[in-house]
Amino acid sequence: MNLSKYIGLAIIGACSLSACKSGPPSAQKPGKYSSTTGIEYNTEEGMKVADYQGIPEGPGLVFIEGGRTVLGSGEEDVAMTHDNLERTVTVASFYMDEAEVANIHWLEYLHYVRKDSSEEFYQSALPDTAVWARDLSFNDPYVDYYLRYPGFRYFPVVGVSWLQANDFCTWRTAKVNENLAGYATEGDGGGSKKKKGGLFGKKNKGGDEGADEGAEGTTEDGEGKTRIAIENGNTLPNYRLPTEAEWEYAAQAMIGTQETGNENQENKRVYPWDGRQVRNPYGKKMGQFLANFKRGRGDYAGIAGSLNDGAMITEYIYAYPPNDYGLYNMAGNVNEWVQDVYRPLSYEDMEDLNPFRRNGVLDEADRYDKKGYQSLIDDHVRVYKGGSWKDVAYWLSPGTRRFMGEDSATATIGFRCAMINPGSNK
């Protein structure tokens, strides 16, 4: 390129930054020319800059505006764990499923896993339906029917371990982005057709490895595996389990307590709704329960009639009123897995911006005598939160926390997914 061409580009670049352009460049409108070099984008010489209109809409997700909050339990610590004392933190904005992952969603997952993956992995993805079985209780119908019977389609999936939930998040990310980017197509004489297979690396009949090649928004690494090309901006970040801080922040939904025009909050919520009661105090639904939980010893649903909470076990994932973020069942129905490794002193150790407890950071597992049966804590126990159909009201408070092995499952634990909000502080 000659000198005169460089000078011309510099003039164009300067023009684009001043009178020739209304305002400075932005992520959505970077301009035609680089504000650093003046070189034109998307040419043989210039860098490729993809069109970007913001993060695509993720199926099932609700936007959670981040901010400052006080995490931890302000109530009496009836379990005497002292493992979640109050502290002020800031949580960045993120996305979260509006409701728990339901049986129909897991059956869809199994459908694609059976098509795209090995039989061994398919078997590992099956929920443990035996979690309903009890020697002295007639729960046999739930063992056989809960997962697959159509009437339970939109009840929360249970019998799923933390490890299985993470595999689901990985699959969901791949499948949603595959749908957003579009399948690679090939001519078939009458138009085009979708390539099949490869989402989990299963070989096609012709021996081709893995996912579709050349799909928009994807690149191929040195191992021949398809990766999401994040530079295009037309794909979603990973679906994942929320961190404990994100989950607790979303459950609090403190936006509903903020005074107009300032940052003061009128009160801290005991539950994901206002007040200290578990029944609706207003309107036509006055007296009805706001969550699905165990009311007392032997009392899972109350007596038949208008005050019956309608749920001996789990319930329809949209059955109770949402909180102020629009999230359903952030208290009761099922407990929910979160990302964090459990440690009793996490509230002391973690950062105050986007706190998260990882493996092998401070408070090492060898401090806990699991081999001598003096502790249940190691790097393979994960936090779950929220309370369930089988828990009393105490566990409905967002600040309470418990833990279980990441490879374990029960009839009281499910999950929902979360996602970062990239490229924005809002």
XYZ file of C-alpha atoms in Angstrom:
426
model
C 0.000 0.000 0.000
C 1.463 3.425 -0.932
C 1.791 6.450 1.325
C -1.018 8.409 -0.294
C -3.422 5.571 0.468
C -2.418 5.611 4.143
C -2.949 9.387 4.267
C -6.356 8.999 2.667
C -7.351 6.358 5.211
C -6.159 8.567 8.052
C -8.308 11.403 6.799
C -11.305 9.070 6.566
C -10.625 7.796 10.063
C -10.389 11.312 11.481
C -13.565 12.277 9.697
C -15.355 9.253 11.098
C -14.469 10.352 14.638
C -15.621 13.942 14.307
C -18.120 15.766 12.151
C -18.726 12.855 9.779
C -20.098 10.709 12.554
C -22.730 11.343 15.178
C -21.109 10.292 18.430
C -18.279 7.949 19.395
C -18.137 4.304 18.246
C -19.860 1.579 20.252
C -20.060 -2.206 20.286
C -23.204 -2.115 18.131
C -21.904 0.672 15.853
C -18.090 0.405 15.597
C -18.086 2.422 12.381
C -16.689 1.582 8.969
C -13.117 2.486 9.821
C -10.826 1.746 12.756
C -10.548 4.607 15.227
C -6.970 3.460 15.917
C -5.474 2.984 12.452
C -8.098 4.434 10.112
C -8.068 1.168 8.147
C -11.421 0.055 6.817
C -12.959 -2.955 8.529
C -14.105 -6.064 6.655
C -11.729 -5.654 3.733
C -8.791 -7.722 2.557
C -6.508 -5.414 4.501
C -8.734 -4.698 7.481
C -9.965 -6.782 10.404
C -13.296 -8.556 10.192
C -15.813 -6.903 12.502
C -19.105 -8.794 12.688
C -22.468 -7.107 13.048
C -23.532 -7.159 16.692
C -26.913 -6.180 18.053
C -26.450 -7.487 21.587
C -26.688 -10.917 23.145
C -29.321 -13.130 21.467
C -32.340 -14.076 23.535
C -31.697 -17.311 25.391
C -34.655 -19.711 25.613
C -36.214 -19.817 29.070
C -34.049 -17.083 30.572
C -34.979 -13.986 32.591
C -32.642 -11.013 32.955
C -31.493 -10.394 36.535
C -30.178 -6.877 37.046
C -27.155 -7.018 39.326
C -26.227 -4.763 42.195
C -25.334 -4.580 45.870
C -27.006 -6.818 48.392
C -26.524 -8.410 51.793
C -26.128 -12.160 51.505
C -26.503 -14.539 54.401
C -29.145 -15.529 56.875
C -30.502 -12.949 59.278
C -32.731 -15.516 60.957
C -32.048 -17.818 63.883
C -29.542 -20.498 62.858
C -31.620 -23.493 63.908
C -29.171 -25.936 62.315
C -26.326 -24.367 64.350
C -24.013 -24.371 61.321
C -23.021 -20.674 61.394
C -22.011 -21.087 57.747
C -23.707 -18.120 56.075
C -23.301 -14.976 58.172
C -24.400 -11.684 56.685
C -22.015 -9.698 54.468
C -22.384 -7.068 51.751
C -21.443 -8.081 48.198
C -22.055 -6.978 44.622
C -23.335 -9.401 42.002
C -23.051 -8.638 38.280
C -26.130 -8.830 36.075
C -26.861 -12.272 34.659
C -29.619 -14.434 33.248
C -31.475 -17.259 34.981
C -34.159 -19.756 34.008
C -37.568 -18.443 34.985
C -38.485 -21.895 36.309
C -36.867 -25.161 37.308
C -35.762 -27.585 34.612
C -38.747 -29.886 34.112
C -39.174 -33.527 33.177
C -40.022 -32.642 29.568
C -36.755 -30.726 29.251
C -34.790 -33.680 30.552
C -36.618 -36.057 28.214
C -35.672 -33.799 25.306
C -32.068 -33.986 26.498
C -32.255 -37.788 26.595
C -33.768 -37.791 23.101
C -30.787 -35.957 21.607
C -28.223 -37.799 23.710
C -29.548 -41.106 22.420
C -29.213 -39.812 18.846
C -25.836 -38.124 19.163
C -23.911 -39.908 21.876
C -22.870 -43.340 23.047
C -25.168 -45.751 24.840
C -22.864 -45.534 27.844
C -23.348 -41.784 28.103
C -27.092 -42.141 27.590
C -27.273 -44.514 30.535
C -25.260 -42.101 32.666
C -27.729 -39.308 31.824
C -30.793 -41.155 33.120
C -32.185 -39.718 36.372
C -32.322 -42.048 39.354
C -36.043 -42.751 39.585
C -35.393 -44.992 42.592
C -35.023 -41.841 44.715
C -38.797 -42.074 45.214
C -38.657 -45.613 46.599
C -39.182 -46.104 50.333
C -39.442 -49.378 52.214
C -42.274 -48.165 54.427
C -44.083 -45.894 51.956
C -46.122 -46.610 48.837
C -44.287 -44.313 46.442
C -44.109 -46.965 43.724
C -46.201 -44.920 41.250
C -43.646 -42.099 41.348
C -40.806 -44.519 40.664
C -42.524 -45.720 37.491
C -44.430 -42.643 36.323
C -42.898 -39.406 37.601
C -40.283 -38.869 34.876
C -42.106 -40.078 31.765
C -45.869 -39.859 32.314
C -47.289 -36.877 30.299
C -49.105 -35.455 33.319
C -45.762 -34.823 35.024
C -44.165 -33.104 32.007
C -43.861 -29.709 33.667
C -42.974 -30.941 37.125
C -39.312 -30.380 38.097
C -36.904 -33.140 37.188
C -35.442 -34.844 40.271
C -33.061 -37.727 40.862
C -30.394 -35.695 39.060
C -26.912 -35.298 40.499
C -24.805 -32.139 40.344
C -22.612 -33.840 37.731
C -25.619 -34.745 35.582
C -26.957 -31.189 35.850
C -23.639 -29.856 34.548
C -23.758 -32.257 31.593
C -27.252 -30.958 30.815
C -25.931 -27.386 30.803
C -23.164 -28.373 28.370
C -25.665 -30.050 26.044
C -28.098 -27.145 26.236
C -25.379 -24.642 25.317
C -24.373 -26.680 22.291
C -27.931 -27.325 21.139
C -29.151 -23.737 21.531
C -26.112 -22.311 19.731
C -26.395 -24.948 17.032
C -29.938 -23.763 16.468
C -28.940 -20.076 16.520
C -26.003 -20.485 14.154
C -27.904 -22.795 11.801
C -26.857 -26.183 10.533
C -24.343 -26.457 7.734
C -26.203 -27.298 4.553
C -25.301 -29.194 1.446
C -27.005 -29.437 -1.928
C -29.197 -32.442 -2.569
C -30.581 -31.579 -5.989
C -33.809 -30.181 -4.582
C -32.421 -27.497 -2.332
C -30.523 -28.121 0.874
C -30.675 -30.414 3.849
C -29.453 -30.439 7.409
C -26.477 -32.473 8.391
C -27.176 -34.855 11.240
C -25.264 -36.024 14.269
C -22.044 -34.924 15.813
C -23.237 -32.799 18.718
C -21.347 -34.978 21.189
C -18.671 -36.207 18.824
C -20.486 -39.298 17.545
C -19.222 -40.341 14.140
C -21.516 -40.220 11.140
C -21.903 -43.208 8.842
C -19.306 -41.780 6.460
C -16.784 -41.554 9.269
C -16.885 -37.771 9.616
C -16.021 -36.698 13.123
C -18.183 -34.514 15.280
C -20.247 -31.479 14.698
C -21.152 -29.748 11.469
C -18.294 -28.060 9.676
C -18.541 -24.514 8.489
C -21.706 -23.604 10.366
C -22.036 -19.874 10.810
C -20.688 -18.789 14.172
C -18.411 -21.809 14.621
C -14.738 -22.556 14.145
C -12.794 -25.802 14.136
C -9.839 -26.379 16.415
C -6.743 -28.488 15.786
C -8.473 -31.624 17.024
C -11.303 -31.303 14.529
C -13.855 -30.312 17.172
C -16.300 -27.502 16.549
C -16.026 -24.501 18.863
C -18.261 -21.473 19.208
C -16.701 -18.382 17.585
C -17.561 -15.763 20.185
C -16.210 -12.930 17.991
C -19.318 -13.159 15.813
C -21.573 -12.214 18.710
C -24.424 -14.327 17.348
C -24.121 -17.143 19.848
C -24.927 -17.404 23.529
C -22.497 -17.834 26.421
C -22.591 -21.110 28.294
C -25.658 -22.231 30.150
C -24.410 -23.300 33.586
C -25.482 -23.716 37.167
C -25.756 -20.390 38.996
C -23.207 -19.561 41.659
C -24.513 -19.591 45.198
C -24.297 -15.788 45.340
C -26.239 -15.431 42.079
C -28.896 -17.856 43.239
C -29.355 -16.181 46.611
C -29.365 -12.711 45.037
C -32.003 -13.761 42.484
C -34.140 -15.384 45.184
C -34.089 -12.233 47.325
C -35.401 -10.122 44.419
C -34.750 -6.998 46.448
C -35.781 -4.731 43.565
C -39.275 -5.040 44.996
C -38.242 -3.375 48.270
C -36.333 -0.417 46.855
C -37.651 3.054 47.548
C -38.374 5.186 44.499
C -35.579 7.525 43.479
C -32.819 6.286 45.790
C -30.821 3.200 46.746
C -32.479 2.573 50.097
C -34.316 -0.664 50.730
C -37.225 -0.754 53.103
C -36.528 -4.194 54.495
C -34.649 -7.429 53.983
C -36.878 -10.281 52.941
C -37.128 -13.470 54.943
C -38.501 -15.282 51.884
C -38.538 -14.389 48.159
C -41.668 -12.308 48.869
C -42.614 -9.542 51.322
C -43.566 -10.252 54.908
C -42.849 -13.044 57.347
C -45.807 -15.237 56.441
C -46.007 -18.107 53.961
C -49.607 -17.437 52.893
C -50.797 -14.798 50.440
C -52.158 -11.851 52.498
C -53.935 -10.086 49.644
C -56.771 -10.318 47.151
C -58.755 -13.263 45.872
C -55.932 -15.687 46.691
C -55.664 -14.558 50.298
C -54.727 -17.463 52.548
C -53.224 -19.597 49.805
C -49.645 -20.754 50.197
C -46.867 -18.951 48.335
C -44.623 -21.989 48.049
C -44.679 -25.775 48.085
C -43.221 -27.012 51.380
C -43.920 -29.345 54.295
C -46.180 -27.598 56.783
C -45.345 -29.828 59.731
C -44.812 -33.411 60.791
C -46.877 -35.560 58.451
C -48.513 -32.508 56.850
C -47.456 -32.147 53.218
C -50.603 -30.529 51.802
C -53.142 -29.668 54.474
C -56.727 -30.879 54.509
C -58.721 -30.985 51.306
C -60.345 -27.653 50.455
C -59.509 -24.102 49.555
C -56.476 -23.871 51.839
C -54.900 -27.094 50.570
C -51.564 -26.189 48.967
C -52.255 -28.807 46.305
C -48.908 -30.562 46.413
C -48.096 -33.702 48.371
C -44.865 -33.965 46.401
C -43.507 -31.639 43.722
C -45.805 -29.334 41.767
C -46.160 -27.673 38.355
C -43.136 -25.414 37.889
C -45.357 -22.348 37.379
C -47.818 -23.172 40.160
C -46.939 -20.421 42.664
C -46.539 -16.661 42.194
C -43.155 -15.536 40.782
C -40.881 -13.206 42.716
C -40.152 -9.636 41.611
C -37.615 -10.827 39.027
C -40.245 -13.085 37.468
C -38.653 -16.279 38.795
C -40.906 -19.132 39.866
C -40.346 -21.411 42.856
C -37.202 -19.816 44.221
C -38.547 -21.168 47.492
C -39.933 -24.669 47.837
C -40.957 -27.290 45.263
C -37.394 -28.609 44.918
C -34.043 -27.548 46.280
C -31.645 -26.456 43.557
C -28.010 -27.247 42.869
C -25.567 -24.334 42.593
C -21.975 -24.326 41.342
C -20.156 -23.796 44.607
C -18.135 -26.305 46.556
C -19.339 -26.307 50.155
C -17.213 -24.820 52.894
C -18.598 -23.600 56.233
C -16.491 -20.425 56.112
C -17.127 -19.422 52.497
C -18.689 -16.189 53.692
C -15.304 -15.186 55.163
C -13.035 -16.377 52.396
C -14.634 -15.232 49.156
C -14.390 -11.945 47.275
C -17.083 -9.317 47.732
C -17.567 -8.927 43.944
C -19.196 -11.954 42.303
C -18.226 -14.331 45.146
C -17.760 -17.976 44.202
C -16.238 -20.963 46.009
C -13.940 -23.140 43.882
C -12.064 -26.356 44.580
C -8.632 -26.147 46.147
C -8.662 -22.472 47.131
C -7.976 -21.836 50.824
C -9.633 -24.103 53.401
C -8.240 -27.273 51.785
C -10.154 -30.523 51.921
C -7.433 -32.293 53.924
C -8.426 -30.161 56.917
C -11.628 -32.177 57.177
C -11.461 -35.702 58.595
C -13.710 -37.479 56.131
C -11.760 -40.744 56.294
C -12.235 -40.840 60.034
C -15.955 -40.096 59.636
C -15.635 -36.870 61.589
C -16.689 -34.792 58.577
C -18.661 -35.042 55.349
C -16.776 -32.203 53.641
C -14.395 -32.567 50.706
C -13.977 -31.057 47.237
C -16.831 -33.155 45.859
C -19.699 -31.818 47.953
C -21.808 -29.048 46.435
C -24.213 -26.508 47.840
C -27.947 -26.710 47.259
C -30.504 -24.091 48.258
C -34.147 -23.112 48.326
C -36.094 -25.718 50.267
C -38.366 -28.393 48.829
C -41.752 -30.063 49.096
C -40.266 -32.173 51.885
C -38.726 -29.320 53.901
C -40.242 -27.097 56.572
C -40.528 -23.337 56.024
C -37.138 -22.536 57.595
C -35.343 -23.815 54.481
C -37.356 -21.531 52.167
C -35.252 -18.541 53.207
C -32.632 -17.687 50.537
C -29.853 -17.414 53.135
C -30.065 -21.057 54.241
C -27.713 -23.570 52.647
C -26.965 -27.287 52.720
C -24.639 -29.617 50.857
C -24.480 -33.081 49.327
C -22.081 -35.152 47.236
C -21.911 -34.055 43.610
C -22.623 -37.597 42.403
C -25.667 -38.029 44.669
C -29.332 -37.440 43.896
C -32.602 -37.248 45.796
C -36.302 -36.679 45.122
C -35.992 -33.189 46.655
C -33.227 -31.620 44.525
C -33.517 -30.255 40.992
C -31.882 -27.272 39.316
C -32.167 -24.344 36.936
C -29.592 -22.807 34.602
C -27.937 -19.400 34.553
C -25.829 -17.429 32.064
C -23.506 -14.445 32.209
C -24.486 -11.091 30.664
C -21.396 -10.396 28.517
C -20.299 -7.016 27.269
C -22.478 -4.953 29.585
C -22.613 -3.672 33.147
C -26.394 -3.462 33.020
